[in-house]
Amino acid sequence: MPILTTVLLFAGIIAAVILIVLIFRGSRIPETDIEGRKRVNRWFWILGVFVAAAFIFVSFT
């Protein structure tokens, strides 16, 4: 297994764990904290796209 595939696989797993933490943390943010929700949503989408790209890349190699 090439080193890039291994690194992407581990990075994808770490990002997936961070996504799970963000989901639980985001569900505990009060409705009135609009800025906090925007920040969590932004990181959620960034990490979600990274996880998807990493696992798609690994699955095709």
PDB file of N, CA, C and O in Angstrom:
ATOM      1  N   MET A   1       0.854  -1.182   0.000  1.00  0.00           N
ATOM      2  CA  MET A   1       0.000   0.000   0.000  1.00  0.00           C
ATOM      3  C   MET A   1       0.898   1.243   0.000  1.00  0.00           C
ATOM      4  O   MET A   1       1.738   1.398   0.874  1.00  0.00           O
ATOM      5  N   PRO A   2       0.743   2.102  -0.974  1.00  0.00           N
ATOM      6  CA  PRO A   2       1.583   3.311  -1.027  1.00  0.00           C
ATOM      7  C   PRO A   2       1.383   4.201   0.200  1.00  0.00           C
ATOM      8  O   PRO A   2       0.340   4.176   0.848  1.00  0.00           O
ATOM      9  N   ILE A   3       2.396   4.976   0.490  1.00  0.00           N
ATOM     10  CA  ILE A   3       2.379   5.829   1.685  1.00  0.00           C
ATOM     11  C   ILE A   3       1.264   6.879   1.603  1.00  0.00           C
ATOM     12  O   ILE A   3       0.628   7.184   2.606  1.00  0.00           O
ATOM     13  N   LEU A   4       0.993   7.420   0.404  1.00  0.00           N
ATOM     14  CA  LEU A   4      -0.054   8.431   0.257  1.00  0.00           C
ATOM     15  C   LEU A   4      -1.423   7.849   0.595  1.00  0.00           C
ATOM     16  O   LEU A   4      -2.226   8.482   1.275  1.00  0.00           O
ATOM     17  N   THR A   5      -1.677   6.633   0.160  1.00  0.00           N
ATOM     18  CA  THR A   5      -2.952   5.977   0.453  1.00  0.00           C
ATOM     19  C   THR A   5      -3.100   5.753   1.958  1.00  0.00           C
ATOM     20  O   THR A   5      -4.164   5.984   2.524  1.00  0.00           O
ATOM     21  N   THR A   6      -2.038   5.326   2.606  1.00  0.00           N
ATOM     22  CA  THR A   6      -2.072   5.105   4.047  1.00  0.00           C
ATOM     23  C   THR A   6      -2.325   6.398   4.799  1.00  0.00           C
ATOM     24  O   THR A   6      -3.154   6.439   5.709  1.00  0.00           O
ATOM     25  N   VAL A   7      -1.623   7.457   4.409  1.00  0.00           N
ATOM     26  CA  VAL A   7      -1.797   8.754   5.074  1.00  0.00           C
ATOM     27  C   VAL A   7      -3.219   9.269   4.870  1.00  0.00           C
ATOM     28  O   VAL A   7      -3.850   9.746   5.816  1.00  0.00           O
ATOM     29  N   LEU A   8      -3.739   9.161   3.647  1.00  0.00           N
ATOM     30  CA  LEU A   8      -5.101   9.624   3.384  1.00  0.00           C
ATOM     31  C   LEU A   8      -6.131   8.810   4.153  1.00  0.00           C
ATOM     32  O   LEU A   8      -7.118   9.356   4.639  1.00  0.00           O
ATOM     33  N   LEU A   9      -5.895   7.514   4.279  1.00  0.00           N
ATOM     34  CA  LEU A   9      -6.822   6.682   5.025  1.00  0.00           C
ATOM     35  C   LEU A   9      -6.866   7.087   6.493  1.00  0.00           C
ATOM     36  O   LEU A   9      -7.944   7.277   7.067  1.00  0.00           O
ATOM     37  N   PHE A  10      -5.693   7.269   7.104  1.00  0.00           N
ATOM     38  CA  PHE A  10      -5.657   7.683   8.506  1.00  0.00           C
ATOM     39  C   PHE A  10      -6.210   9.093   8.696  1.00  0.00           C
ATOM     40  O   PHE A  10      -6.916   9.362   9.661  1.00  0.00           O
ATOM     41  N   ALA A  11      -5.909   9.996   7.756  1.00  0.00           N
ATOM     42  CA  ALA A  11      -6.446  11.356   7.841  1.00  0.00           C
ATOM     43  C   ALA A  11      -7.966  11.347   7.715  1.00  0.00           C
ATOM     44  O   ALA A  11      -8.668  12.092   8.410  1.00  0.00           O
ATOM     45  N   GLY A  12      -8.480  10.506   6.842  1.00  0.00           N
ATOM     46  CA  GLY A  12      -9.931  10.389   6.692  1.00  0.00           C
ATOM     47  C   GLY A  12     -10.594   9.848   7.948  1.00  0.00           C
ATOM     48  O   GLY A  12     -11.660  10.314   8.354  1.00  0.00           O
ATOM     49  N   ILE A  13      -9.966   8.876   8.588  1.00  0.00           N
ATOM     50  CA  ILE A  13     -10.517   8.314   9.824  1.00  0.00           C
ATOM     51  C   ILE A  13     -10.502   9.358  10.936  1.00  0.00           C
ATOM     52  O   ILE A  13     -11.486   9.522  11.665  1.00  0.00           O
ATOM     53  N   ILE A  14      -9.395  10.096  11.058  1.00  0.00           N
ATOM     54  CA  ILE A  14      -9.307  11.148  12.076  1.00  0.00           C
ATOM     55  C   ILE A  14     -10.348  12.231  11.809  1.00  0.00           C
ATOM     56  O   ILE A  14     -11.035  12.700  12.724  1.00  0.00           O
ATOM     57  N   ALA A  15     -10.496  12.628  10.549  1.00  0.00           N
ATOM     58  CA  ALA A  15     -11.492  13.646  10.203  1.00  0.00           C
ATOM     59  C   ALA A  15     -12.903  13.139  10.472  1.00  0.00           C
ATOM     60  O   ALA A  15     -13.772  13.901  10.905  1.00  0.00           O
ATOM     61  N   ALA A  16     -13.155  11.850  10.257  1.00  0.00           N
ATOM     62  CA  ALA A  16     -14.478  11.292  10.544  1.00  0.00           C
ATOM     63  C   ALA A  16     -14.778  11.335  12.039  1.00  0.00           C
ATOM     64  O   ALA A  16     -15.898  11.655  12.444  1.00  0.00           O
ATOM     65  N   VAL A  17     -13.781  11.058  12.860  1.00  0.00           N
ATOM     66  CA  VAL A  17     -13.967  11.152  14.311  1.00  0.00           C
ATOM     67  C   VAL A  17     -14.247  12.598  14.718  1.00  0.00           C
ATOM     68  O   VAL A  17     -15.140  12.859  15.533  1.00  0.00           O
ATOM     69  N   ILE A  18     -13.516  13.543  14.132  1.00  0.00           N
ATOM     70  CA  ILE A  18     -13.758  14.959  14.425  1.00  0.00           C
ATOM     71  C   ILE A  18     -15.161  15.360  13.989  1.00  0.00           C
ATOM     72  O   ILE A  18     -15.844  16.122  14.677  1.00  0.00           O
ATOM     73  N   LEU A  19     -15.617  14.838  12.854  1.00  0.00           N
ATOM     74  CA  LEU A  19     -16.985  15.118  12.401  1.00  0.00           C
ATOM     75  C   LEU A  19     -18.026  14.627  13.400  1.00  0.00           C
ATOM     76  O   LEU A  19     -19.002  15.318  13.681  1.00  0.00           O
ATOM     77  N   ILE A  20     -17.816  13.442  13.944  1.00  0.00           N
ATOM     78  CA  ILE A  20     -18.753  12.916  14.939  1.00  0.00           C
ATOM     79  C   ILE A  20     -18.781  13.813  16.166  1.00  0.00           C
ATOM     80  O   ILE A  20     -19.853  14.130  16.700  1.00  0.00           O
ATOM     81  N   VAL A  21     -17.601  14.263  16.613  1.00  0.00           N
ATOM     82  CA  VAL A  21     -17.545  15.176  17.756  1.00  0.00           C
ATOM     83  C   VAL A  21     -18.260  16.475  17.430  1.00  0.00           C
ATOM     84  O   VAL A  21     -19.013  17.015  18.257  1.00  0.00           O
ATOM     85  N   LEU A  22     -18.062  17.012  16.220  1.00  0.00           N
ATOM     86  CA  LEU A  22     -18.744  18.251  15.832  1.00  0.00           C
ATOM     87  C   LEU A  22     -20.259  18.088  15.797  1.00  0.00           C
ATOM     88  O   LEU A  22     -20.992  19.006  16.163  1.00  0.00           O
ATOM     89  N   ILE A  23     -20.725  16.925  15.374  1.00  0.00           N
ATOM     90  CA  ILE A  23     -22.170  16.693  15.333  1.00  0.00           C
ATOM     91  C   ILE A  23     -22.740  16.746  16.752  1.00  0.00           C
ATOM     92  O   ILE A  23     -23.743  17.412  17.004  1.00  0.00           O
ATOM     93  N   PHE A  24     -22.084  16.056  17.693  1.00  0.00           N
ATOM     94  CA  PHE A  24     -22.585  16.063  19.065  1.00  0.00           C
ATOM     95  C   PHE A  24     -22.438  17.444  19.701  1.00  0.00           C
ATOM     96  O   PHE A  24     -23.320  17.903  20.417  1.00  0.00           O
ATOM     97  N   ARG A  25     -21.324  18.108  19.419  1.00  0.00           N
ATOM     98  CA  ARG A  25     -21.108  19.447  19.978  1.00  0.00           C
ATOM     99  C   ARG A  25     -22.093  20.448  19.381  1.00  0.00           C
ATOM    100  O   ARG A  25     -22.619  21.309  20.073  1.00  0.00           O
ATOM    101  N   GLY A  26     -22.350  20.328  18.084  1.00  0.00           N
ATOM    102  CA  GLY A  26     -23.268  21.238  17.416  1.00  0.00           C
ATOM    103  C   GLY A  26     -24.690  21.086  17.899  1.00  0.00           C
ATOM    104  O   GLY A  26     -25.455  22.049  17.918  1.00  0.00           O
ATOM    105  N   SER A  27     -25.056  19.881  18.316  1.00  0.00           N
ATOM    106  CA  SER A  27     -26.414  19.682  18.801  1.00  0.00           C
ATOM    107  C   SER A  27     -26.619  20.299  20.179  1.00  0.00           C
ATOM    108  O   SER A  27     -27.749  20.501  20.605  1.00  0.00           O
ATOM    109  N   ARG A  28     -25.513  20.637  20.870  1.00  0.00           N
ATOM    110  CA  ARG A  28     -25.628  21.229  22.201  1.00  0.00           C
ATOM    111  C   ARG A  28     -25.492  22.744  22.190  1.00  0.00           C
ATOM    112  O   ARG A  28     -25.566  23.369  23.238  1.00  0.00           O
ATOM    113  N   ILE A  29     -25.254  23.340  21.025  1.00  0.00           N
ATOM    114  CA  ILE A  29     -25.142  24.800  20.939  1.00  0.00           C
ATOM    115  C   ILE A  29     -26.531  25.403  21.044  1.00  0.00           C
ATOM    116  O   ILE A  29     -27.456  24.954  20.367  1.00  0.00           O
ATOM    117  N   PRO A  30     -26.711  26.409  21.896  1.00  0.00           N
ATOM    118  CA  PRO A  30     -28.040  27.015  22.036  1.00  0.00           C
ATOM    119  C   PRO A  30     -28.524  27.649  20.731  1.00  0.00           C
ATOM    120  O   PRO A  30     -27.726  28.074  19.897  1.00  0.00           O
ATOM    121  N   GLU A  31     -29.827  27.711  20.558  1.00  0.00           N
ATOM    122  CA  GLU A  31     -30.425  28.295  19.347  1.00  0.00           C
ATOM    123  C   GLU A  31     -30.016  29.749  19.160  1.00  0.00           C
ATOM    124  O   GLU A  31     -29.926  30.235  18.044  1.00  0.00           O
ATOM    125  N   THR A  32     -29.774  30.454  20.254  1.00  0.00           N
ATOM    126  CA  THR A  32     -29.472  31.885  20.162  1.00  0.00           C
ATOM    127  C   THR A  32     -28.041  32.162  19.711  1.00  0.00           C
ATOM    128  O   THR A  32     -27.737  33.277  19.298  1.00  0.00           O
ATOM    129  N   ASP A  33     -27.164  31.161  19.782  1.00  0.00           N
ATOM    130  CA  ASP A  33     -25.761  31.353  19.388  1.00  0.00           C
ATOM    131  C   ASP A  33     -25.611  31.091  17.890  1.00  0.00           C
ATOM    132  O   ASP A  33     -25.118  30.046  17.460  1.00  0.00           O
ATOM    133  N   ILE A  34     -26.032  32.063  17.103  1.00  0.00           N
ATOM    134  CA  ILE A  34     -25.997  31.922  15.637  1.00  0.00           C
ATOM    135  C   ILE A  34     -24.562  31.804  15.136  1.00  0.00           C
ATOM    136  O   ILE A  34     -24.259  30.986  14.269  1.00  0.00           O
ATOM    137  N   GLU A  35     -23.658  32.612  15.690  1.00  0.00           N
ATOM    138  CA  GLU A  35     -22.260  32.605  15.236  1.00  0.00           C
ATOM    139  C   GLU A  35     -21.600  31.251  15.524  1.00  0.00           C
ATOM    140  O   GLU A  35     -20.845  30.736  14.701  1.00  0.00           O
ATOM    141  N   GLY A  36     -21.880  30.684  16.674  1.00  0.00           N
ATOM    142  CA  GLY A  36     -21.325  29.369  17.016  1.00  0.00           C
ATOM    143  C   GLY A  36     -21.830  28.290  16.075  1.00  0.00           C
ATOM    144  O   GLY A  36     -21.079  27.413  15.659  1.00  0.00           O
ATOM    145  N   ARG A  37     -23.094  28.360  15.715  1.00  0.00           N
ATOM    146  CA  ARG A  37     -23.662  27.380  14.784  1.00  0.00           C
ATOM    147  C   ARG A  37     -23.042  27.519  13.399  1.00  0.00           C
ATOM    148  O   ARG A  37     -22.760  26.522  12.743  1.00  0.00           O
ATOM    149  N   LYS A  38     -22.828  28.755  12.970  1.00  0.00           N
ATOM    150  CA  LYS A  38     -22.199  28.963  11.658  1.00  0.00           C
ATOM    151  C   LYS A  38     -20.789  28.395  11.634  1.00  0.00           C
ATOM    152  O   LYS A  38     -20.370  27.787  10.655  1.00  0.00           O
ATOM    153  N   ARG A  39     -20.043  28.602  12.731  1.00  0.00           N
ATOM    154  CA  ARG A  39     -18.666  28.112  12.796  1.00  0.00           C
ATOM    155  C   ARG A  39     -18.640  26.582  12.749  1.00  0.00           C
ATOM    156  O   ARG A  39     -17.851  25.984  12.020  1.00  0.00           O
ATOM    157  N   VAL A  40     -19.517  25.937  13.513  1.00  0.00           N
ATOM    158  CA  VAL A  40     -19.564  24.477  13.519  1.00  0.00           C
ATOM    159  C   VAL A  40     -19.991  23.957  12.152  1.00  0.00           C
ATOM    160  O   VAL A  40     -19.423  22.991  11.628  1.00  0.00           O
ATOM    161  N   ASN A  41     -20.977  24.606  11.527  1.00  0.00           N
ATOM    162  CA  ASN A  41     -21.432  24.174  10.204  1.00  0.00           C
ATOM    163  C   ASN A  41     -20.327  24.303   9.169  1.00  0.00           C
ATOM    164  O   ASN A  41     -20.179  23.438   8.306  1.00  0.00           O
ATOM    165  N   ARG A  42     -19.562  25.386   9.246  1.00  0.00           N
ATOM    166  CA  ARG A  42     -18.466  25.578   8.293  1.00  0.00           C
ATOM    167  C   ARG A  42     -17.460  24.444   8.435  1.00  0.00           C
ATOM    168  O   ARG A  42     -17.041  23.830   7.432  1.00  0.00           O
ATOM    169  N   TRP A  43     -17.024  24.114   9.640  1.00  0.00           N
ATOM    170  CA  TRP A  43     -16.055  23.034   9.839  1.00  0.00           C
ATOM    171  C   TRP A  43     -16.652  21.688   9.468  1.00  0.00           C
ATOM    172  O   TRP A  43     -15.966  20.804   8.955  1.00  0.00           O
ATOM    173  N   PHE A  44     -17.953  21.526   9.731  1.00  0.00           N
ATOM    174  CA  PHE A  44     -18.621  20.281   9.367  1.00  0.00           C
ATOM    175  C   PHE A  44     -18.529  20.040   7.866  1.00  0.00           C
ATOM    176  O   PHE A  44     -18.175  18.953   7.420  1.00  0.00           O
ATOM    177  N   TRP A  45     -18.817  21.052   7.060  1.00  0.00           N
ATOM    178  CA  TRP A  45     -18.785  20.888   5.603  1.00  0.00           C
ATOM    179  C   TRP A  45     -17.362  20.723   5.085  1.00  0.00           C
ATOM    180  O   TRP A  45     -17.110  19.909   4.195  1.00  0.00           O
ATOM    181  N   ILE A  46     -16.403  21.472   5.638  1.00  0.00           N
ATOM    182  CA  ILE A  46     -15.003  21.340   5.200  1.00  0.00           C
ATOM    183  C   ILE A  46     -14.503  19.922   5.465  1.00  0.00           C
ATOM    184  O   ILE A  46     -13.935  19.263   4.589  1.00  0.00           O
ATOM    185  N   LEU A  47     -14.715  19.438   6.698  1.00  0.00           N
ATOM    186  CA  LEU A  47     -14.246  18.096   7.038  1.00  0.00           C
ATOM    187  C   LEU A  47     -15.032  17.019   6.294  1.00  0.00           C
ATOM    188  O   LEU A  47     -14.478  15.982   5.914  1.00  0.00           O
ATOM    189  N   GLY A  48     -16.324  17.251   6.087  1.00  0.00           N
ATOM    190  CA  GLY A  48     -17.137  16.280   5.347  1.00  0.00           C
ATOM    191  C   GLY A  48     -16.642  16.090   3.929  1.00  0.00           C
ATOM    192  O   GLY A  48     -16.549  14.958   3.431  1.00  0.00           O
ATOM    193  N   VAL A  49     -16.314  17.184   3.264  1.00  0.00           N
ATOM    194  CA  VAL A  49     -15.795  17.097   1.898  1.00  0.00           C
ATOM    195  C   VAL A  49     -14.434  16.400   1.893  1.00  0.00           C
ATOM    196  O   VAL A  49     -14.155  15.568   1.027  1.00  0.00           O
ATOM    197  N   PHE A  50     -13.594  16.700   2.888  1.00  0.00           N
ATOM    198  CA  PHE A  50     -12.280  16.062   2.964  1.00  0.00           C
ATOM    199  C   PHE A  50     -12.415  14.557   3.181  1.00  0.00           C
ATOM    200  O   PHE A  50     -11.727  13.761   2.534  1.00  0.00           O
ATOM    201  N   VAL A  51     -13.293  14.157   4.098  1.00  0.00           N
ATOM    202  CA  VAL A  51     -13.487  12.729   4.365  1.00  0.00           C
ATOM    203  C   VAL A  51     -13.986  12.021   3.113  1.00  0.00           C
ATOM    204  O   VAL A  51     -13.492  10.952   2.750  1.00  0.00           O
ATOM    205  N   ALA A  52     -14.962  12.623   2.454  1.00  0.00           N
ATOM    206  CA  ALA A  52     -15.499  12.011   1.236  1.00  0.00           C
ATOM    207  C   ALA A  52     -14.412  11.879   0.172  1.00  0.00           C
ATOM    208  O   ALA A  52     -14.270  10.821  -0.450  1.00  0.00           O
ATOM    209  N   ALA A  53     -13.639  12.943  -0.035  1.00  0.00           N
ATOM    210  CA  ALA A  53     -12.576  12.903  -1.041  1.00  0.00           C
ATOM    211  C   ALA A  53     -11.514  11.868  -0.682  1.00  0.00           C
ATOM    212  O   ALA A  53     -11.040  11.114  -1.548  1.00  0.00           O
ATOM    213  N   ALA A  54     -11.133  11.797   0.585  1.00  0.00           N
ATOM    214  CA  ALA A  54     -10.100  10.846   1.005  1.00  0.00           C
ATOM    215  C   ALA A  54     -10.573   9.411   0.791  1.00  0.00           C
ATOM    216  O   ALA A  54      -9.833   8.584   0.243  1.00  0.00           O
ATOM    217  N   PHE A  55     -11.784   9.094   1.215  1.00  0.00           N
ATOM    218  CA  PHE A  55     -12.249   7.713   1.068  1.00  0.00           C
ATOM    219  C   PHE A  55     -12.531   7.347  -0.388  1.00  0.00           C
ATOM    220  O   PHE A  55     -12.332   6.202  -0.779  1.00  0.00           O
ATOM    221  N   ILE A  56     -12.979   8.300  -1.197  1.00  0.00           N
ATOM    222  CA  ILE A  56     -13.173   8.023  -2.616  1.00  0.00           C
ATOM    223  C   ILE A  56     -11.824   7.745  -3.278  1.00  0.00           C
ATOM    224  O   ILE A  56     -11.675   6.803  -4.055  1.00  0.00           O
ATOM    225  N   PHE A  57     -10.819   8.574  -2.950  1.00  0.00           N
ATOM    226  CA  PHE A  57      -9.488   8.372  -3.512  1.00  0.00           C
ATOM    227  C   PHE A  57      -8.923   7.015  -3.114  1.00  0.00           C
ATOM    228  O   PHE A  57      -8.383   6.276  -3.940  1.00  0.00           O
ATOM    229  N   VAL A  58      -9.060   6.664  -1.835  1.00  0.00           N
ATOM    230  CA  VAL A  58      -8.521   5.392  -1.349  1.00  0.00           C
ATOM    231  C   VAL A  58      -9.269   4.215  -1.975  1.00  0.00           C
ATOM    232  O   VAL A  58      -8.659   3.190  -2.294  1.00  0.00           O
ATOM    233  N   SER A  59     -10.567   4.359  -2.162  1.00  0.00           N
ATOM    234  CA  SER A  59     -11.325   3.239  -2.716  1.00  0.00           C
ATOM    235  C   SER A  59     -10.997   2.980  -4.183  1.00  0.00           C
ATOM    236  O   SER A  59     -11.162   1.858  -4.666  1.00  0.00           O
ATOM    237  N   PHE A  60     -10.535   4.006  -4.914  1.00  0.00           N
ATOM    238  CA  PHE A  60     -10.206   3.814  -6.324  1.00  0.00           C
ATOM    239  C   PHE A  60      -8.742   3.470  -6.552  1.00  0.00           C
ATOM    240  O   PHE A  60      -8.348   3.219  -7.681  1.00  0.00           O
ATOM    241  N   THR A  61      -7.921   3.482  -5.504  1.00  0.00           N
ATOM    242  CA  THR A  61      -6.515   3.138  -5.692  1.00  0.00           C
ATOM    243  C   THR A  61      -6.224   1.720  -5.241  1.00  0.00           C
ATOM    244  O   THR A  61      -6.969   1.110  -4.556  1.00  0.00           O
TER     245      THR A  61
END
